[in-house]
PDB file of C-alpha atoms in Angstrom:
ATOM      1  CA  GLN A1398      11.178 -31.295  -0.137  1.00 78.00           C
ATOM      2  CA  VAL A1399       9.359 -28.110  -1.013  1.00 85.00           C
ATOM      3  CA  VAL A1400       5.716 -27.443  -0.303  1.00 91.00           C
ATOM      4  CA  LEU A1401       3.874 -24.795  -2.284  1.00 94.00           C
ATOM      5  CA  VAL A1402       0.620 -23.438  -0.901  1.00 95.00           C
ATOM      6  CA  GLU A1403      -1.671 -21.234  -2.971  1.00 96.00           C
ATOM      7  CA  SER A1404      -4.319 -18.906  -1.635  1.00 96.00           C
ATOM      8  CA  GLY A1405      -6.490 -16.034  -2.768  1.00 97.00           C
ATOM      9  CA  GLY A1406      -8.874 -17.787  -5.109  1.00 96.00           C
ATOM     10  CA  GLY A1407     -12.596 -17.219  -5.008  1.00 97.00           C
ATOM     11  CA  LEU A1408     -15.659 -16.009  -6.848  1.00 98.00           C
ATOM     12  CA  VAL A1409     -15.529 -12.682  -8.644  1.00 98.00           C
ATOM     13  CA  GLN A1410     -17.659 -10.925 -11.217  1.00 98.00           C
ATOM     14  CA  ARG A1411     -16.506 -10.347 -14.744  1.00 98.00           C
ATOM     15  CA  GLY A1412     -14.227  -7.329 -14.884  1.00 98.00           C
ATOM     16  CA  GLY A1413     -13.162  -7.744 -11.271  1.00 98.00           C
ATOM     17  CA  SER A1414      -9.797  -8.463  -9.722  1.00 98.00           C
ATOM     18  CA  LEU A1415      -8.157 -11.082  -7.548  1.00 98.00           C
ATOM     19  CA  ARG A1416      -4.679 -11.586  -6.173  1.00 98.00           C
ATOM     20  CA  LEU A1417      -3.321 -15.094  -5.823  1.00 98.00           C
ATOM     21  CA  SER A1418      -0.445 -15.947  -3.522  1.00 97.00           C
ATOM     22  CA  CYS A1419       1.878 -18.916  -3.425  1.00 95.00           C
ATOM     23  CA  THR A1420       4.235 -19.444  -0.536  1.00 92.00           C
ATOM     24  CA  ALA A1421       7.016 -22.005  -0.516  1.00 87.00           C
ATOM     25  CA  SER A1422       8.114 -23.805   2.615  1.00 83.00           C
ATOM     26  CA  GLY A1423      10.681 -26.471   3.275  1.00 76.00           C
ATOM     27  CA  ARG A1424      13.908 -26.410   1.346  1.00 73.00           C
ATOM     28  CA  ALA A1425      14.729 -22.977   0.044  1.00 68.00           C
ATOM     29  CA  ILE A1426      14.051 -22.409  -3.625  1.00 75.00           C
ATOM     30  CA  ARG A1427      16.359 -19.475  -4.026  1.00 74.00           C
ATOM     31  CA  ASP A1428      17.381 -20.450  -7.524  1.00 82.00           C
ATOM     32  CA  HIS A1429      13.986 -21.519  -8.828  1.00 88.00           C
ATOM     33  CA  ALA A1430      11.662 -19.744 -11.145  1.00 91.00           C
ATOM     34  CA  LEU A1431       8.038 -19.626 -10.019  1.00 92.00           C
ATOM     35  CA  ALA A1432       5.151 -20.043 -12.393  1.00 96.00           C
ATOM     36  CA  TRP A1433       1.383 -20.097 -12.509  1.00 98.00           C
ATOM     37  CA  PHE A1434      -0.621 -22.574 -14.533  1.00 98.00           C
ATOM     38  CA  ARG A1435      -4.353 -23.096 -14.733  1.00 98.00           C
ATOM     39  CA  GLN A1436      -6.670 -25.904 -15.620  1.00 98.00           C
ATOM     40  CA  ALA A1437     -10.316 -25.602 -16.531  1.00 97.00           C
ATOM     41  CA  PRO A1438     -12.633 -28.635 -16.507  1.00 93.00           C
ATOM     42  CA  GLY A1439     -12.010 -30.836 -19.514  1.00 95.00           C
ATOM     43  CA  ASN A1440      -8.899 -28.888 -20.522  1.00 96.00           C
ATOM     44  CA  GLU A1441      -5.203 -29.511 -20.168  1.00 97.00           C
ATOM     45  CA  ARG A1442      -3.169 -27.542 -17.676  1.00 98.00           C
ATOM     46  CA  GLU A1443      -1.929 -24.406 -19.400  1.00 98.00           C
ATOM     47  CA  PHE A1444       0.818 -21.911 -18.721  1.00 98.00           C
ATOM     48  CA  VAL A1445      -0.224 -18.519 -17.387  1.00 98.00           C
ATOM     49  CA  SER A1446       2.855 -16.682 -16.187  1.00 98.00           C
ATOM     50  CA  LEU A1447       6.407 -17.096 -14.897  1.00 97.00           C
ATOM     51  CA  ILE A1448       8.921 -15.032 -12.994  1.00 94.00           C
ATOM     52  CA  SER A1449      12.608 -15.799 -12.639  1.00 91.00           C
ATOM     53  CA  TRP A1450      14.350 -15.990  -9.287  1.00 85.00           C
ATOM     54  CA  THR A1451      15.761 -12.495  -9.676  1.00 86.00           C
ATOM     55  CA  GLY A1452      12.466 -11.112 -10.888  1.00 88.00           C
ATOM     56  CA  ASN A1453      14.162  -9.689 -13.947  1.00 91.00           C
ATOM     57  CA  SER A1454      12.420 -12.035 -16.360  1.00 94.00           C
ATOM     58  CA  LYS A1455       8.670 -12.310 -16.590  1.00 97.00           C
ATOM     59  CA  TYR A1456       6.552 -14.131 -19.121  1.00 97.00           C
ATOM     60  CA  TYR A1457       2.826 -14.218 -19.776  1.00 98.00           C
ATOM     61  CA  SER A1458       0.541 -16.192 -21.989  1.00 98.00           C
ATOM     62  CA  GLU A1459      -1.214 -14.281 -24.716  1.00 98.00           C
ATOM     63  CA  ALA A1460      -4.521 -14.910 -22.984  1.00 98.00           C
ATOM     64  CA  VAL A1461      -3.540 -12.915 -19.889  1.00 98.00           C
ATOM     65  CA  GLN A1462      -0.956 -10.463 -21.229  1.00 98.00           C
ATOM     66  CA  GLY A1463      -1.851  -6.950 -20.130  1.00 98.00           C
ATOM     67  CA  ARG A1464      -4.360  -8.113 -17.529  1.00 98.00           C
ATOM     68  CA  PHE A1465      -2.278 -10.192 -15.124  1.00 98.00           C
ATOM     69  CA  THR A1466       0.890  -9.208 -13.291  1.00 98.00           C
ATOM     70  CA  ILE A1467       3.314 -11.563 -11.610  1.00 97.00           C
ATOM     71  CA  PHE A1468       5.736 -10.526  -8.886  1.00 94.00           C
ATOM     72  CA  ARG A1469       7.567 -12.164  -6.032  1.00 88.00           C
ATOM     73  CA  GLU A1470       8.824 -11.380  -2.563  1.00 83.00           C
ATOM     74  CA  ASN A1471      11.958 -13.427  -2.065  1.00 75.00           C
ATOM     75  CA  VAL A1472      12.188 -12.548   1.596  1.00 76.00           C
ATOM     76  CA  ASP A1473       9.391 -14.964   2.303  1.00 76.00           C
ATOM     77  CA  ASP A1474       9.529 -17.074  -0.868  1.00 84.00           C
ATOM     78  CA  THR A1475       6.156 -15.880  -2.068  1.00 90.00           C
ATOM     79  CA  VAL A1476       4.945 -15.256  -5.588  1.00 93.00           C
ATOM     80  CA  TYR A1477       1.824 -13.312  -6.420  1.00 96.00           C
ATOM     81  CA  LEU A1478      -0.441 -13.169  -9.421  1.00 98.00           C
ATOM     82  CA  GLN A1479      -2.466  -9.981  -9.636  1.00 98.00           C
ATOM     83  CA  MET A1480      -5.398 -10.624 -11.934  1.00 98.00           C
ATOM     84  CA  SER A1481      -7.458  -7.753 -13.310  1.00 98.00           C
ATOM     85  CA  SER A1482     -10.189  -7.361 -15.903  1.00 98.00           C
ATOM     86  CA  LEU A1483     -11.135 -10.941 -15.283  1.00 98.00           C
ATOM     87  CA  LYS A1484     -13.115 -12.803 -17.905  1.00 98.00           C
ATOM     88  CA  VAL A1485     -15.411 -15.785 -17.589  1.00 97.00           C
ATOM     89  CA  GLU A1486     -12.857 -17.818 -19.523  1.00 97.00           C
ATOM     90  CA  ASP A1487     -10.319 -17.213 -16.744  1.00 98.00           C
ATOM     91  CA  THR A1488     -12.317 -19.599 -14.581  1.00 98.00           C
ATOM     92  CA  ALA A1489     -10.042 -22.489 -13.613  1.00 98.00           C
ATOM     93  CA  VAL A1490      -8.013 -24.039 -10.860  1.00 98.00           C
ATOM     94  CA  TYR A1491      -4.772 -22.088 -10.622  1.00 98.00           C
ATOM     95  CA  TYR A1492      -1.583 -23.888  -9.702  1.00 98.00           C
ATOM     96  CA  CYS A1493       1.753 -22.589  -8.538  1.00 97.00           C
ATOM     97  CA  ALA A1494       4.889 -24.387  -9.693  1.00 96.00           C
ATOM     98  CA  ALA A1495       8.618 -24.118  -9.010  1.00 93.00           C
ATOM     99  CA  GLY A1496      11.503 -25.219 -11.162  1.00 91.00           C
ATOM    100  CA  TYR A1497      14.699 -24.151 -12.863  1.00 89.00           C
ATOM    101  CA  LEU A1498      14.146 -21.678 -15.639  1.00 88.00           C
ATOM    102  CA  ARG A1499      14.376 -23.435 -18.989  1.00 89.00           C
ATOM    103  CA  SER A1500      13.516 -22.429 -22.516  1.00 91.00           C
ATOM    104  CA  ASN A1501      10.487 -24.728 -22.538  1.00 95.00           C
ATOM    105  CA  PHE A1502       9.022 -23.145 -19.418  1.00 95.00           C
ATOM    106  CA  LYS A1503       5.472 -23.482 -20.733  1.00 95.00           C
ATOM    107  CA  ASN A1504       5.768 -27.237 -20.405  1.00 95.00           C
ATOM    108  CA  THR A1505       4.501 -28.689 -17.123  1.00 96.00           C
ATOM    109  CA  ASP A1506       7.235 -31.360 -17.176  1.00 94.00           C
ATOM    110  CA  VAL A1507      10.019 -28.931 -16.309  1.00 94.00           C
ATOM    111  CA  TYR A1508       8.670 -28.102 -12.864  1.00 95.00           C
ATOM    112  CA  ASP A1509       9.814 -29.944  -9.788  1.00 92.00           C
ATOM    113  CA  TYR A1510       7.179 -28.802  -7.337  1.00 94.00           C
ATOM    114  CA  TRP A1511       3.471 -28.042  -7.522  1.00 97.00           C
ATOM    115  CA  GLY A1512       0.902 -26.594  -5.199  1.00 96.00           C
ATOM    116  CA  GLN A1513      -2.524 -28.075  -4.589  1.00 96.00           C
ATOM    117  CA  GLY A1514      -4.330 -25.396  -6.568  1.00 97.00           C
ATOM    118  CA  THR A1515      -6.838 -22.682  -5.807  1.00 97.00           C
ATOM    119  CA  GLN A1516     -10.170 -22.224  -7.557  1.00 98.00           C
ATOM    120  CA  VAL A1517     -10.921 -19.017  -9.412  1.00 98.00           C
ATOM    121  CA  THR A1518     -14.452 -18.558 -10.670  1.00 98.00           C
ATOM    122  CA  VAL A1519     -15.487 -15.567 -12.739  1.00 98.00           C
ATOM    123  CA  SER A1520     -19.214 -15.049 -13.071  1.00 97.00           C
ATOM    124  CA  SER A1521     -20.993 -13.216 -15.839  1.00 94.00           C
TER     125      SER A1521
END
């Protein structure tokens, strides 16, 4: 069993920055890709970003491309999401997920493990 714990959410003004962290504990996930999703009230959970186990492959949604950066520290099984130039529409609960890298990585079904989520609120 793997437990993913997110942290770093909070309230920030438009144009500001936040860094989210997700640390895995339990069984090692050395061969798993780590991803971030988000869900705003009334919306479906949507893909934000993914990084492969090696860190060589990174993907971003169009909505965050150029503003968010994903990176991981495999020494402690932690993935980070550096968010800059935040917009009001980035407001959501952000979830960390772990799973094997597949072509349909934007689909929530391919992930084996999920964190509990961390709230990000961007004020105008």
